[in-house]
PDB file of C-alpha atoms in Angstrom:
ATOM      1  CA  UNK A   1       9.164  17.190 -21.869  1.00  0.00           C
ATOM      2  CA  UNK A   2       5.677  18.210 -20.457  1.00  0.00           C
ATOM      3  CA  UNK A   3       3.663  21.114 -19.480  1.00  0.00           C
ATOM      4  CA  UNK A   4       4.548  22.289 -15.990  1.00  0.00           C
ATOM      5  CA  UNK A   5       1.739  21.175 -13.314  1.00  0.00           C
ATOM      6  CA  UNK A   6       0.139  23.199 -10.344  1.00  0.00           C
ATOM      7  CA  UNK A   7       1.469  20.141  -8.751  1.00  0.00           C
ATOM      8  CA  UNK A   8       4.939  19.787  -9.681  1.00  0.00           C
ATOM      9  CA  UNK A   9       5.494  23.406  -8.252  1.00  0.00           C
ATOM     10  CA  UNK A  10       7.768  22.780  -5.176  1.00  0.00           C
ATOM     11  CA  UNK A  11       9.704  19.993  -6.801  1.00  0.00           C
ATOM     12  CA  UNK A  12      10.765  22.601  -9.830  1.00  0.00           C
ATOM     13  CA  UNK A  13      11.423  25.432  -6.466  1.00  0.00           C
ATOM     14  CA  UNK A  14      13.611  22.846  -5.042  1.00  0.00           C
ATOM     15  CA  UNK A  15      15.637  22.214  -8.568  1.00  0.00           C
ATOM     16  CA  UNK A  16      15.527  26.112  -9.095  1.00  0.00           C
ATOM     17  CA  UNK A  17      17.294  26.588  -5.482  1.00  0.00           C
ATOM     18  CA  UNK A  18      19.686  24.036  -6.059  1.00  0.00           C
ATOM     19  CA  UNK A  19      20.756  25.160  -9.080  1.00  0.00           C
ATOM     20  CA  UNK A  20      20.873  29.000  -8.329  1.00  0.00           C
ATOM     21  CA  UNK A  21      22.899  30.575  -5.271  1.00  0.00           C
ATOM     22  CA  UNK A  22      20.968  31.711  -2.030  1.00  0.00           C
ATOM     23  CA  UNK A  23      18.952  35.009  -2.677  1.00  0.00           C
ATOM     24  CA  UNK A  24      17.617  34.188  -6.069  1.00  0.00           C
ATOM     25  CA  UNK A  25      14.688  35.656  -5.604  1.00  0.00           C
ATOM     26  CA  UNK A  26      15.744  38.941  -4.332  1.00  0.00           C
ATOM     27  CA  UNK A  27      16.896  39.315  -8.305  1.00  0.00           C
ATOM     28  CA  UNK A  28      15.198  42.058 -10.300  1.00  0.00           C
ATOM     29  CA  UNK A  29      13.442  39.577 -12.537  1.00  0.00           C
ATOM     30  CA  UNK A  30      11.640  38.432  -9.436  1.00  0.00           C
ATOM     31  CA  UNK A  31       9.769  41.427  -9.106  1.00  0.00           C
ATOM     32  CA  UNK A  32       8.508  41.319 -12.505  1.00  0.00           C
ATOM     33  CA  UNK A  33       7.029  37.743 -11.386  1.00  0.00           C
ATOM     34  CA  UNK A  34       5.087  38.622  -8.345  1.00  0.00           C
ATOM     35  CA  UNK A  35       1.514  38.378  -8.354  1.00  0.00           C
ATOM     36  CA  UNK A  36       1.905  37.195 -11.655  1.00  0.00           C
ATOM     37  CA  UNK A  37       1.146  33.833 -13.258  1.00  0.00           C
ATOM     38  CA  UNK A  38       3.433  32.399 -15.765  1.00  0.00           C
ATOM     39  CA  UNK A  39       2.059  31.574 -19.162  1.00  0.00           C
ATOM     40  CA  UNK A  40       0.383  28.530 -19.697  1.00  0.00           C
ATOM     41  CA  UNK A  41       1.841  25.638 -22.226  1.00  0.00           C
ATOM     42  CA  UNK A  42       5.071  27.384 -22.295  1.00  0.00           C
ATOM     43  CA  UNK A  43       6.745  26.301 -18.817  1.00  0.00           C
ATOM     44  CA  UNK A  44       8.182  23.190 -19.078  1.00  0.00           C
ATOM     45  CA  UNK A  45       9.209  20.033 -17.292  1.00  0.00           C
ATOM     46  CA  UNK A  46      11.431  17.692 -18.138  1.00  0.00           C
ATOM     47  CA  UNK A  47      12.042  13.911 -16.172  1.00  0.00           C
ATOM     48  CA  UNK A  48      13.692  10.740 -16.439  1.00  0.00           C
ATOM     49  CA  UNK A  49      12.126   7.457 -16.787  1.00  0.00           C
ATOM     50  CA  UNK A  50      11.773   7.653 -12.953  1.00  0.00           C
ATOM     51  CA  UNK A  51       9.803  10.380 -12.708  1.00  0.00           C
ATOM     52  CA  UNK A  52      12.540  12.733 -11.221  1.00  0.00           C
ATOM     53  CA  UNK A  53      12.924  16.275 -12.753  1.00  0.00           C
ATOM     54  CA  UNK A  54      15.910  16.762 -14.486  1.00  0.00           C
ATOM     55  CA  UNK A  55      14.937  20.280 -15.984  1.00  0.00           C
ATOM     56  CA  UNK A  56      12.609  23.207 -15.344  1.00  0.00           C
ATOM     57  CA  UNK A  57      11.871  26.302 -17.662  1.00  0.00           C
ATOM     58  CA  UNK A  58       9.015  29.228 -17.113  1.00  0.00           C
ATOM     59  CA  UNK A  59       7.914  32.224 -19.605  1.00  0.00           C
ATOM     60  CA  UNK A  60       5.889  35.265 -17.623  1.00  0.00           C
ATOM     61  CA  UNK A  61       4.318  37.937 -19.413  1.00  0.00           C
ATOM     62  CA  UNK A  62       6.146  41.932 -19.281  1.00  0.00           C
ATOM     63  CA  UNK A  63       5.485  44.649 -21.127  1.00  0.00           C
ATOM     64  CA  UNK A  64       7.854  47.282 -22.431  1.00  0.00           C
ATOM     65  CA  UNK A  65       5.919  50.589 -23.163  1.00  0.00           C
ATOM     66  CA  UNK A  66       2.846  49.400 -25.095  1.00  0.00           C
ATOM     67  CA  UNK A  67       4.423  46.056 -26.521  1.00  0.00           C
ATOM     68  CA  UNK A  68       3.754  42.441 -25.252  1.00  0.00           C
ATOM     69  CA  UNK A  69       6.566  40.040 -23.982  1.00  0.00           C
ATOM     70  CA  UNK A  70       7.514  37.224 -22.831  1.00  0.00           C
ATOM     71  CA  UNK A  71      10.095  36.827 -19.971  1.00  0.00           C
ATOM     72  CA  UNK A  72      12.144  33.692 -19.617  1.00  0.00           C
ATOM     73  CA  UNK A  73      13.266  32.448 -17.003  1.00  0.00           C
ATOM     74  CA  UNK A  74      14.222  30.613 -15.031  1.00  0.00           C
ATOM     75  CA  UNK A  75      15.834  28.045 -16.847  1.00  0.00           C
ATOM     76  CA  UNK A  76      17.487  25.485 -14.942  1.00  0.00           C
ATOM     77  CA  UNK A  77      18.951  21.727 -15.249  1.00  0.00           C
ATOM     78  CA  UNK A  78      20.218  19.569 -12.581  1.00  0.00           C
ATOM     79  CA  UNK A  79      23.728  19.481 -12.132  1.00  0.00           C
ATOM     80  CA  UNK A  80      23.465  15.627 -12.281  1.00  0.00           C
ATOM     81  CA  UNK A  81      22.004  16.256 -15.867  1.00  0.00           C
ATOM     82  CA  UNK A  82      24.245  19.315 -17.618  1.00  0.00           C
ATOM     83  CA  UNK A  83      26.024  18.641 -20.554  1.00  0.00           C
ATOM     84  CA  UNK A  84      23.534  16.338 -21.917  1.00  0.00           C
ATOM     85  CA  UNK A  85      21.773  19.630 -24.041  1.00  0.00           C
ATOM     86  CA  UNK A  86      18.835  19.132 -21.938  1.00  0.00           C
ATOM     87  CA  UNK A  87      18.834  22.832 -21.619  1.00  0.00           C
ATOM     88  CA  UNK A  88      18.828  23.401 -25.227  1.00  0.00           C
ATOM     89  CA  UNK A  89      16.182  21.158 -25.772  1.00  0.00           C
ATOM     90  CA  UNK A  90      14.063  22.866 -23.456  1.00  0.00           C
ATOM     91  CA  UNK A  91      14.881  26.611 -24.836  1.00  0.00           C
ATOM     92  CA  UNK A  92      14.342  24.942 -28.399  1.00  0.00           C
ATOM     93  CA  UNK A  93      10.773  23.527 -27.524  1.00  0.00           C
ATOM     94  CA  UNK A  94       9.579  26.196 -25.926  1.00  0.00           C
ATOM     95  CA  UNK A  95      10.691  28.904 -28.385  1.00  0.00           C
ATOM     96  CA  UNK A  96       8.871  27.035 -30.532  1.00  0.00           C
ATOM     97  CA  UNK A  97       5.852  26.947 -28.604  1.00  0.00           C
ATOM     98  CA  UNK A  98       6.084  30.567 -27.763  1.00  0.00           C
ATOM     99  CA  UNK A  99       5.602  31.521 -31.294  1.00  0.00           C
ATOM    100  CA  UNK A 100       3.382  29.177 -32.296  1.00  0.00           C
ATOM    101  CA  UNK A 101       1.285  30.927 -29.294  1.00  0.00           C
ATOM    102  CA  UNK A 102       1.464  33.708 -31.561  1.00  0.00           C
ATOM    103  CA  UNK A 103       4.132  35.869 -29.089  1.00  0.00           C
ATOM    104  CA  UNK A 104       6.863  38.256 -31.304  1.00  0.00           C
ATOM    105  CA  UNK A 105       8.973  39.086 -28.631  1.00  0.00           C
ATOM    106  CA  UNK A 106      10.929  36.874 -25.711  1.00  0.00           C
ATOM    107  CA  UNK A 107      13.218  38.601 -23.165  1.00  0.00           C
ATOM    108  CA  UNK A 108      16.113  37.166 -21.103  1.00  0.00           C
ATOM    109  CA  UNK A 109      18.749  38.858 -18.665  1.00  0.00           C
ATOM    110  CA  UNK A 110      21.868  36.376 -19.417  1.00  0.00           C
ATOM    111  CA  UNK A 111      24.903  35.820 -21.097  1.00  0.00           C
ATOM    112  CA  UNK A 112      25.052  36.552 -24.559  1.00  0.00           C
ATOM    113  CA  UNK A 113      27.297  34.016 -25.759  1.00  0.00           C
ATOM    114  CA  UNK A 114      24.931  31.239 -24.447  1.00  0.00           C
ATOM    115  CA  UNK A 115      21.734  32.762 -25.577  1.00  0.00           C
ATOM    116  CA  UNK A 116      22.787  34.019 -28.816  1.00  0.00           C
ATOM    117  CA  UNK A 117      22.517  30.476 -30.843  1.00  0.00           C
ATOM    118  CA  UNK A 118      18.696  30.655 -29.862  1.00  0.00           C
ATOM    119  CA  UNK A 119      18.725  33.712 -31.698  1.00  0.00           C
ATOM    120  CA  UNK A 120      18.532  36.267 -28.903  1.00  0.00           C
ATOM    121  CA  UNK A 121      21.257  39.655 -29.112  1.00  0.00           C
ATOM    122  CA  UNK A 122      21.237  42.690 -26.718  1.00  0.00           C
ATOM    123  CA  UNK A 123      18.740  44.689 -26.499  1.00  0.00           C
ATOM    124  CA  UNK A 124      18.994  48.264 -26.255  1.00  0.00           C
ATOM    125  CA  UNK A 125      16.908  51.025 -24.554  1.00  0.00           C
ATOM    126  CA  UNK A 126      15.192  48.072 -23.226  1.00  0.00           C
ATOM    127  CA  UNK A 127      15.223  48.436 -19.383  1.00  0.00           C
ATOM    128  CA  UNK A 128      15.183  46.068 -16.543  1.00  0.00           C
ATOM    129  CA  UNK A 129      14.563  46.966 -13.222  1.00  0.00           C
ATOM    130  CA  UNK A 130      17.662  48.158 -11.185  1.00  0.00           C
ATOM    131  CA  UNK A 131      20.319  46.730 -10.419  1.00  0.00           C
ATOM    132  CA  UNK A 132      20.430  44.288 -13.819  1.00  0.00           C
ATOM    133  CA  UNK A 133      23.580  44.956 -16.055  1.00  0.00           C
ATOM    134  CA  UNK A 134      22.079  46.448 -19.348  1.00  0.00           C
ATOM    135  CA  UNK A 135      24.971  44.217 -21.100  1.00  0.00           C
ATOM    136  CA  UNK A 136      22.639  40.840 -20.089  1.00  0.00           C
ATOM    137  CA  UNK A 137      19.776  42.174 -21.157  1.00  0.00           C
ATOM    138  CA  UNK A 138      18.615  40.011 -24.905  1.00  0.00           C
ATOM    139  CA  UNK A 139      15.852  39.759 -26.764  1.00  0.00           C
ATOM    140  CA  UNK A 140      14.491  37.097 -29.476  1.00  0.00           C
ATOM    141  CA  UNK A 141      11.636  38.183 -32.125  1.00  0.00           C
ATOM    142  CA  UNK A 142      10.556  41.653 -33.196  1.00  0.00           C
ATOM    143  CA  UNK A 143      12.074  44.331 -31.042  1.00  0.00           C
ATOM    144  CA  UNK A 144      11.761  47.158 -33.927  1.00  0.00           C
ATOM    145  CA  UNK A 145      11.087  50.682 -32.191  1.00  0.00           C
ATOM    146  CA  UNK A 146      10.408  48.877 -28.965  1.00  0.00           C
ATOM    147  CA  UNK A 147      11.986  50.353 -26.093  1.00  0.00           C
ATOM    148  CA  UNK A 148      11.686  51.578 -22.542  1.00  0.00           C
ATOM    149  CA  UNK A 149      11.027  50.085 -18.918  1.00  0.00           C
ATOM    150  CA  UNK A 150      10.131  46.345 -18.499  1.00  0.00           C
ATOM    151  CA  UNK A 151       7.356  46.491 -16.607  1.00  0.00           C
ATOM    152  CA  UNK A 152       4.874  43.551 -14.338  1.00  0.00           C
ATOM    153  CA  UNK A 153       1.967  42.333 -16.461  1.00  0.00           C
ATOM    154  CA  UNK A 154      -1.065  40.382 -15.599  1.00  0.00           C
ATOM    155  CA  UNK A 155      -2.523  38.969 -18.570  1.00  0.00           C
ATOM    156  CA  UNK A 156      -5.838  37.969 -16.373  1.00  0.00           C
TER     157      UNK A 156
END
């Protein structure tokens, strides 16, 4: 597993659209992504011993009132490569990264059931943009007293 590249952009656009139905982008999550640039060492890549990407995972910075996040997502292996915990690895190792980076809180909208043995539980008073289900809403790290609106941030 490597470090996303500026070049390996369109071939992780091309797993994420495979993997997720038509309209992905028009998702809530999206609009907390424009104009922003993901954060650097913790988007991943992984590939085979061919070269071809079997696994894609990206971390953008939010904010909910005055408190720092990081939102994951997406997260996405190829169907050709599920089941082999290649998407646990990648949530593992760049966890890890994230707080080694020094970030307390990570953010997902998901399903709890899947997300909760990477340590992440609901989140409440912790708002995504409409029309997300407040149920998928989970956080990892130190969400003491944090709460309102997730909102777009540009680190710069």
């Amino acid at each position: 597993m490597v470090e996303e590249q500026a070049g390996d952009r369109w071939e992780v656009e091309a797993l994420y659209d495979t993997c997720f139905a038509p309209g992905r982008e028009a998702l809530s999550s999206y609009r907390l992504r424009e104009g922003v640039a993901p954060v650097k060492g913790l988007c991943l890549v992984a590939r085979d011993a061919s070269g071809i990407i079997g696994g894609a995972i990206r971390y953008w910075p939010v904010r909910v009132g005055a408190a720092e996040a990081l939102l994951l997502g997406p997260i996405a292996v190829h169907p050709t490569r599920q089941g082999e915990g290649l998407g646990a690895l990648m949530m593992t190792e760049s966890l890890e990264r994230a707080e080694a980076a020094g970030w307390a809180r990570v953010l997902l909208v998901g399903d709890a059931p899947y997300y909760e043995r990477f340590g992440f539980a609901r989140l409440d008073g912790v708002m995504m943009p409409p029309p997300t289900n407040p149920q998928r809403v989970l956080g990892r790290g130190d969400w003491a007293g944090v709460k309102g609106a997730v909102e777009r941030w540009n680190v710069g």
